[in-house]
Amino acid sequence: MTPDIAAGAFLLFFILIGFGAVVGLGAFLLVKGHGKLARADRNREIERDLIEAQRDAAAQRTASQKLLPKLKRDGRL
């Protein structure tokens, strides 16, 4: 093997290693970003559920405040 061919193979080898490192880093960042998005979606869903539960509780409280005087007046309580 002549020195020119060996040097070319050596450079090609390092170019391939560099390309693989860039592709691997890109894949890592994609997976990491997807995890953050999935976590944000999960947190948003939990937040929506909590807001809905809070609204339900407020609606029940309002209904009970309207109904309680009527029940007391009718003698049911």
Short mmCIF file of N, CA and C in Angstrom, two decimals, residues 17-77:
data_model
loop_
_atom_site.label_atom_id
_atom_site.label_comp_id
_atom_site.label_asym_id
_atom_site.label_seq_id
_atom_site.Cartn_x
_atom_site.Cartn_y
_atom_site.Cartn_z
N ILE A 17 -16.00 8.61 10.59
CA ILE A 17 -16.21 8.70 12.04
C ILE A 17 -16.88 10.02 12.39
N GLY A 18 -16.42 11.11 11.78
CA GLY A 18 -17.03 12.42 12.03
C GLY A 18 -18.48 12.46 11.59
N PHE A 19 -18.77 11.89 10.42
CA PHE A 19 -20.15 11.83 9.93
C PHE A 19 -21.03 11.01 10.87
N GLY A 20 -20.51 9.88 11.31
CA GLY A 20 -21.27 9.04 12.25
C GLY A 20 -21.52 9.75 13.57
N ALA A 21 -20.54 10.53 14.02
CA ALA A 21 -20.72 11.27 15.27
C ALA A 21 -21.80 12.33 15.11
N VAL A 22 -21.80 13.03 13.98
CA VAL A 22 -22.81 14.06 13.74
C VAL A 22 -24.20 13.43 13.65
N VAL A 23 -24.31 12.33 12.93
CA VAL A 23 -25.61 11.65 12.80
C VAL A 23 -26.06 11.12 14.16
N GLY A 24 -25.14 10.55 14.92
CA GLY A 24 -25.49 10.04 16.25
C GLY A 24 -25.93 11.15 17.18
N LEU A 25 -25.23 12.29 17.13
CA LEU A 25 -25.62 13.42 17.97
C LEU A 25 -26.99 13.95 17.56
N GLY A 26 -27.24 14.01 16.25
CA GLY A 26 -28.55 14.45 15.78
C GLY A 26 -29.66 13.53 16.24
N ALA A 27 -29.42 12.23 16.16
CA ALA A 27 -30.43 11.27 16.62
C ALA A 27 -30.66 11.40 18.12
N PHE A 28 -29.59 11.60 18.87
CA PHE A 28 -29.72 11.78 20.32
C PHE A 28 -30.57 13.01 20.63
N LEU A 29 -30.31 14.12 19.93
CA LEU A 29 -31.07 15.35 20.18
C LEU A 29 -32.53 15.19 19.78
N LEU A 30 -32.80 14.44 18.70
CA LEU A 30 -34.19 14.19 18.31
C LEU A 30 -34.93 13.40 19.39
N VAL A 31 -34.31 12.37 19.90
CA VAL A 31 -34.94 11.55 20.93
C VAL A 31 -35.14 12.37 22.20
N LYS A 32 -34.15 13.17 22.56
CA LYS A 32 -34.25 14.00 23.75
C LYS A 32 -35.38 15.03 23.60
N GLY A 33 -35.46 15.65 22.43
CA GLY A 33 -36.53 16.62 22.17
C GLY A 33 -37.90 15.97 22.18
N HIS A 34 -38.01 14.76 21.64
CA HIS A 34 -39.29 14.05 21.65
C HIS A 34 -39.72 13.75 23.08
N GLY A 35 -38.77 13.40 23.93
CA GLY A 35 -39.10 13.14 25.33
C GLY A 35 -39.63 14.38 26.03
N LYS A 36 -39.02 15.52 25.73
CA LYS A 36 -39.49 16.78 26.33
C LYS A 36 -40.90 17.11 25.85
N LEU A 37 -41.16 16.89 24.56
CA LEU A 37 -42.50 17.16 24.03
C LEU A 37 -43.53 16.23 24.64
N ALA A 38 -43.19 14.97 24.79
CA ALA A 38 -44.12 14.01 25.39
C ALA A 38 -44.42 14.38 26.83
N ARG A 39 -43.39 14.80 27.56
CA ARG A 39 -43.58 15.21 28.95
C ARG A 39 -44.44 16.47 29.03
N ALA A 40 -44.22 17.42 28.11
CA ALA A 40 -45.03 18.64 28.09
C ALA A 40 -46.49 18.32 27.77
N ASP A 41 -46.72 17.39 26.83
CA ASP A 41 -48.10 16.99 26.52
C ASP A 41 -48.77 16.34 27.72
N ARG A 42 -48.01 15.49 28.41
CA ARG A 42 -48.56 14.82 29.59
C ARG A 42 -48.89 15.85 30.68
N ASN A 43 -48.01 16.82 30.88
CA ASN A 43 -48.25 17.85 31.88
C ASN A 43 -49.46 18.70 31.51
N ARG A 44 -49.60 19.01 30.21
CA ARG A 44 -50.74 19.80 29.76
C ARG A 44 -52.04 19.04 29.99
N GLU A 45 -52.03 17.73 29.76
CA GLU A 45 -53.22 16.91 29.98
C GLU A 45 -53.59 16.87 31.46
N ILE A 46 -52.59 16.73 32.32
CA ILE A 46 -52.84 16.73 33.76
C ILE A 46 -53.41 18.07 34.19
N GLU A 47 -52.85 19.15 33.65
CA GLU A 47 -53.33 20.49 33.99
C GLU A 47 -54.78 20.67 33.55
N ARG A 48 -55.11 20.18 32.34
CA ARG A 48 -56.50 20.26 31.87
C ARG A 48 -57.44 19.48 32.78
N ASP A 49 -57.02 18.29 33.21
CA ASP A 49 -57.84 17.49 34.11
C ASP A 49 -58.07 18.20 35.44
N LEU A 50 -57.02 18.84 35.96
CA LEU A 50 -57.16 19.56 37.23
C LEU A 50 -58.10 20.76 37.09
N ILE A 51 -57.99 21.48 35.98
CA ILE A 51 -58.87 22.62 35.75
C ILE A 51 -60.32 22.15 35.63
N GLU A 52 -60.52 21.04 34.93
CA GLU A 52 -61.87 20.49 34.78
C GLU A 52 -62.44 20.06 36.13
N ALA A 53 -61.62 19.43 36.95
CA ALA A 53 -62.07 19.01 38.28
C ALA A 53 -62.41 20.22 39.14
N GLN A 54 -61.61 21.28 39.02
CA GLN A 54 -61.87 22.49 39.79
C GLN A 54 -63.19 23.13 39.34
N ARG A 55 -63.44 23.14 38.03
CA ARG A 55 -64.71 23.69 37.53
C ARG A 55 -65.89 22.86 38.00
N ASP A 56 -65.73 21.52 37.99
CA ASP A 56 -66.80 20.65 38.47
C ASP A 56 -67.10 20.91 39.94
N ALA A 57 -66.05 21.07 40.73
CA ALA A 57 -66.23 21.34 42.16
C ALA A 57 -66.93 22.69 42.37
N ALA A 58 -66.55 23.68 41.57
CA ALA A 58 -67.20 24.99 41.69
C ALA A 58 -68.67 24.91 41.28
N ALA A 59 -68.97 24.14 40.25
CA ALA A 59 -70.36 23.97 39.82
C ALA A 59 -71.17 23.24 40.89
N GLN A 60 -70.59 22.22 41.51
CA GLN A 60 -71.29 21.51 42.58
C GLN A 60 -71.52 22.42 43.78
N ARG A 61 -70.51 23.24 44.10
CA ARG A 61 -70.66 24.16 45.23
C ARG A 61 -71.78 25.17 44.95
N THR A 62 -71.82 25.70 43.73
CA THR A 62 -72.85 26.66 43.36
C THR A 62 -74.23 26.01 43.42
N ALA A 63 -74.33 24.79 42.91
CA ALA A 63 -75.62 24.09 42.93
C ALA A 63 -76.06 23.80 44.36
N SER A 64 -75.11 23.43 45.21
CA SER A 64 -75.50 23.15 46.60
C SER A 64 -75.90 24.42 47.33
N GLN A 65 -75.26 25.54 47.01
CA GLN A 65 -75.64 26.81 47.64
C GLN A 65 -77.04 27.23 47.21
N LYS A 66 -77.42 26.90 45.98
CA LYS A 66 -78.77 27.22 45.52
C LYS A 66 -79.79 26.25 46.10
N LEU A 67 -79.41 24.98 46.24
CA LEU A 67 -80.35 23.95 46.65
C LEU A 67 -80.54 23.90 48.17
N LEU A 68 -79.49 24.20 48.92
CA LEU A 68 -79.54 24.07 50.38
C LEU A 68 -80.65 24.92 51.02
N PRO A 69 -80.81 26.20 50.68
CA PRO A 69 -81.91 26.96 51.29
C PRO A 69 -83.29 26.39 50.97
N LYS A 70 -83.47 25.88 49.76
CA LYS A 70 -84.75 25.29 49.39
C LYS A 70 -85.04 24.04 50.23
N LEU A 71 -84.01 23.21 50.43
CA LEU A 71 -84.19 22.00 51.23
C LEU A 71 -84.47 22.34 52.69
N LYS A 72 -83.79 23.36 53.21
CA LYS A 72 -84.04 23.77 54.60
C LYS A 72 -85.45 24.33 54.75
N ARG A 73 -85.86 25.10 53.75
CA ARG A 73 -87.19 25.70 53.80
C ARG A 73 -88.28 24.63 53.72
N ASP A 74 -88.06 23.60 52.93
CA ASP A 74 -89.04 22.53 52.79
C ASP A 74 -89.00 21.55 53.96
N GLY A 75 -88.02 21.68 54.83
CA GLY A 75 -87.91 20.81 55.98
C GLY A 75 -87.27 19.47 55.68
N ARG A 76 -86.58 19.36 54.60
CA ARG A 76 -85.93 18.10 54.25
C ARG A 76 -84.59 17.94 54.95
N LEU A 77 -84.05 19.01 55.50
CA LEU A 77 -82.78 18.91 56.22
C LEU A 77 -82.98 19.19 57.68
#
